Amino acid sequence: MAARVMNLFESIGFSWLVSIMKLFTLQNPKEQFENLIRNLGVPLFAFAVFLGVWHMAASQIETSLGKVPGPAAVWEQSVGLWQEHKAERVKEVAFYERQDERNAKKLAKNPNAVIKHRDYTGKPTYFDQIFTSLKTVFAGFLLASLIAIPLGILCGLSPIIYTAMNPLIQLFKPVSPLAWLPIVTLVVSAVYSSEDPAFSKSFVNSAITVTLCCLWPTLINTIVGVSSLSSDLVNVSKVLRLNWYTQIIKIVLPSSIPMIFTGLRLSLGVGWMVLIAAEMLAQNPGLGKFVWDEFQNGSSQSLGRIMVAVFTIGFIGFILDRLMLSLQKSFSWDKDAIVR
Amino acid sequence: MKESRKKWRKVFSLKNLAKSLLIGAAASGMMVTPAQAEELELEKEDLKFGFIKLTDMAPLAIAYEKRFFEDEGLFVTLEAQANWKILLDRVITGELDGAHMLAGQPLGATIGFGTQAHIITAFSMDLNGNGITVSNAVWEEMKKNIPHENGKPVHPIKADYLKPVVDKYKADGKPFNMGMVFPVSTHNYELRYWLAAGGIHPGFYAPHKGDISGQLQADALLSVTPPPQMPATLEAGTIYGYCVGEPWNQQAVFKGIGVPVITDYEIWKDNPEKVFGVSKKWADENPNTHLAVVKAMIRAAKWLDEDNNKNRKEAVKILSQSNYVGADYDVIANSMTGTFEYEKGDKRSLPDFNVFFRYNATYPYYSDAIWYLTQMRRWGQIADHKPDSWYMETAKKVYRPDIYMKAANLLIAEGKMSAADFPAADEDGFRPPQKEFIDGVTYDGTKPNEYISKFKIGLKEADKI
């Protein structure tokens, strides 16, 4: 059990946790201690230096909104955001109580009345926005993967399809989300209209923009992975007379999976970055909108709150990357390959 | 005066029809008992309204926070929008059920300037509330020309004092850039009005030639900047001045980057400002919901002005929440509680800077709509001459006092308001001729073409760019 947990930590790059565990079980304490200092102490020290430099630099810069917030001010704002979140939840409970009361009254008057339970109409808090962003990025990323992996396999297997697709890939790959967004918005508005839509338009807009931008790394890596299939494997499949489907499942996919995962990891990173930009531009709910709203508010707290968002975005991006990394590691056979 | 109004009435017999409808509606409204009134069959209970971060969105925030919407059985979500264009587009596509709009937006969209869509309004959100701010450097130059009394500049400050500065820029070959918030915004017309009154040409539009920049023959070049970005754009030096709603003038004072020189109250006393706009299609599909919304907002507006503005401090606290306007309490309070700070430290009393209910501020007057149309014509947004009847027809298409009065009568019947709170039942939608403009020109809504021809700068009757 302990070994498995350690493996997990190792695979997601938290080797310092492993050192701590080993330290507790007293396996070679001296070496573990050194490991700990190297893997935890050094980064912590560097981070402390960063905080110090930031603190010093921040107090020097005077903007029209006041001083640039230092670490303390940012911490204060994050506490404030948490309290706002709690206060909003209290209001939410009251809202539902009022709604229930209203529905009960309606039913008392007319037992056949149609009762609707609606979601809270108050403002989304910072934590709601984080959740919205995560949901959106995963939706867009999933859609992108569903398109990119099969398409990449096709392109990798058939040189003709690849030659046909290549100009399109080269043309669309460098397009920024800011250019896609207006087109996506207009097309979605025209195509996606229903009385009671399952997803809100803003969600669909953001997710599709993310898809369009994070399609490419997966696609290209899949193509490379599939087309660099070893000729031995191809010959084996010919000897065994595998049909097309089995060939893909048994031979092509397994051998190109490390490359596909490299692509997926890059895609998710791109998707997360693109999402924030798209939300800022289109005012779609999420962390991007939070940043933009705060910038527009121009209150004395705004800069601090934007900083909180910057750290959150960075932290979530980091976690997403670690997640994909551990997936990638668990899917690749060559466990010693250095993946960073 | 009376004569001409009578003639006007004869010309538009439609109006008589509308009036009789109104009285009919009023009569039926009177008979509604409170219990029945509650039964207003709502077509849609979950609504999403858009707004721009400005203090004059207050009626929406108050109707939500004070639960006037909930009283009407409405579950409303309020959502800040990035700029006026996105807001309008979302109302047109139906993503938003309605929105806080510039009075010119429903009119502009309906006549097809910029975007073509039939938008209507049955609720006028406020009077006044804007200011014109210039950068510190421009203020220093202007100040030399302004007469002083007791060490303070004499207000109102006319654009005459800005003219030498603009002329100097022109002589040096530098463009004099200024910001406003939208091509059909009150701010665009107010800034143009003020500049033109001081002999500075703000430029013409020529949509029929594909020119919608509005900078033809201009001394000062006006361009669009979203309201909350005004101070940042001024600070960056992209523009030398702007016209915008609150709190973005007071923000410039607090940040020390600019000086408000004049408020719109001084350009045109008690001018109409924002409206609540919905698409005609939405209003036709949801007539009762529309009434309920207007009812809630009338109550909110009344709350805002009640008992000599005693609720304003609470309103400021609500508006300073990050999901509404979000600026600091002090910045918003400056204009919302009856004062206005010009140059830093020069705080003067201006009790009517923000009017939400008194002087029938919420009633959608045809004459207000027609004023906006005259300015669109004056600056070329309406390319061709239009007869007076066209102005009236367009105003009637967009401004809907009939819906407003229905809502008002329901409120009276429910005992929440009294008839004295509203214009008389025979209100014809025309304010008496208004004299208090900075250039002294009188506006009579019944004679739009005659009004346009009074201006020195601007298109007249048959003029065409």
mmCIF file of N, CA and C in Angstrom, chain B residues 2 11 22 49 62 112 201 226 234 321 368 388 390 399:
data_model
loop_
_atom_site.group_PDB
_atom_site.id
_atom_site.type_symbol
_atom_site.label_atom_id
_atom_site.label_comp_id
_atom_site.label_asym_id
_atom_site.label_seq_id
_atom_site.Cartn_x
_atom_site.Cartn_y
_atom_site.Cartn_z
ATOM 1 N N LYS B 2 -50.042 76.777 -27.780
ATOM 2 C CA LYS B 2 -51.205 75.878 -27.702
ATOM 3 C C LYS B 2 -51.684 75.519 -29.101
ATOM 4 N N VAL B 11 -52.943 66.350 -36.743
ATOM 5 C CA VAL B 11 -52.149 65.642 -37.747
ATOM 6 C C VAL B 11 -52.048 64.164 -37.385
ATOM 7 N N LEU B 22 -55.243 54.344 -23.617
ATOM 8 C CA LEU B 22 -54.612 54.558 -22.313
ATOM 9 C C LEU B 22 -55.648 54.726 -21.226
ATOM 10 N N PHE B 49 -31.177 39.984 -17.131
ATOM 11 C CA PHE B 49 -31.036 41.344 -17.633
ATOM 12 C C PHE B 49 -29.561 41.743 -17.638
ATOM 13 N N ILE B 62 -31.560 47.710 -7.304
ATOM 14 C CA ILE B 62 -32.480 47.895 -6.169
ATOM 15 C C ILE B 62 -33.684 46.967 -6.310
ATOM 16 N N GLY B 112 -32.286 51.476 -37.663
ATOM 17 C CA GLY B 112 -31.261 50.765 -38.414
ATOM 18 C C GLY B 112 -29.930 51.470 -38.519
ATOM 19 N N HIS B 201 -16.278 72.069 -33.812
ATOM 20 C CA HIS B 201 -17.051 71.130 -34.631
ATOM 21 C C HIS B 201 -16.697 69.690 -34.267
ATOM 22 N N PRO B 226 -15.519 51.942 -23.981
ATOM 23 C CA PRO B 226 -16.511 51.493 -22.998
ATOM 24 C C PRO B 226 -16.363 52.271 -21.672
ATOM 25 N N LEU B 234 -7.819 57.592 -20.691
ATOM 26 C CA LEU B 234 -7.368 58.981 -20.507
ATOM 27 C C LEU B 234 -5.952 58.982 -19.933
ATOM 28 N N GLN B 321 -20.921 46.976 -4.463
ATOM 29 C CA GLN B 321 -20.598 45.543 -4.510
ATOM 30 C C GLN B 321 -19.956 45.207 -5.847
ATOM 31 N N ASP B 368 -38.756 63.091 -25.433
ATOM 32 C CA ASP B 368 -37.369 62.678 -25.162
ATOM 33 C C ASP B 368 -36.819 61.899 -26.349
ATOM 34 N N ASP B 388 -41.604 66.057 -39.992
ATOM 35 C CA ASP B 388 -41.914 66.007 -38.563
ATOM 36 C C ASP B 388 -42.694 64.739 -38.212
ATOM 37 N N TRP B 390 -42.477 61.835 -39.396
ATOM 38 C CA TRP B 390 -41.589 60.665 -39.272
ATOM 39 C C TRP B 390 -41.022 60.575 -37.861
ATOM 40 N N TYR B 399 -40.955 54.181 -28.042
ATOM 41 C CA TYR B 399 -41.333 54.572 -26.678
ATOM 42 C C TYR B 399 -42.768 54.145 -26.414
#
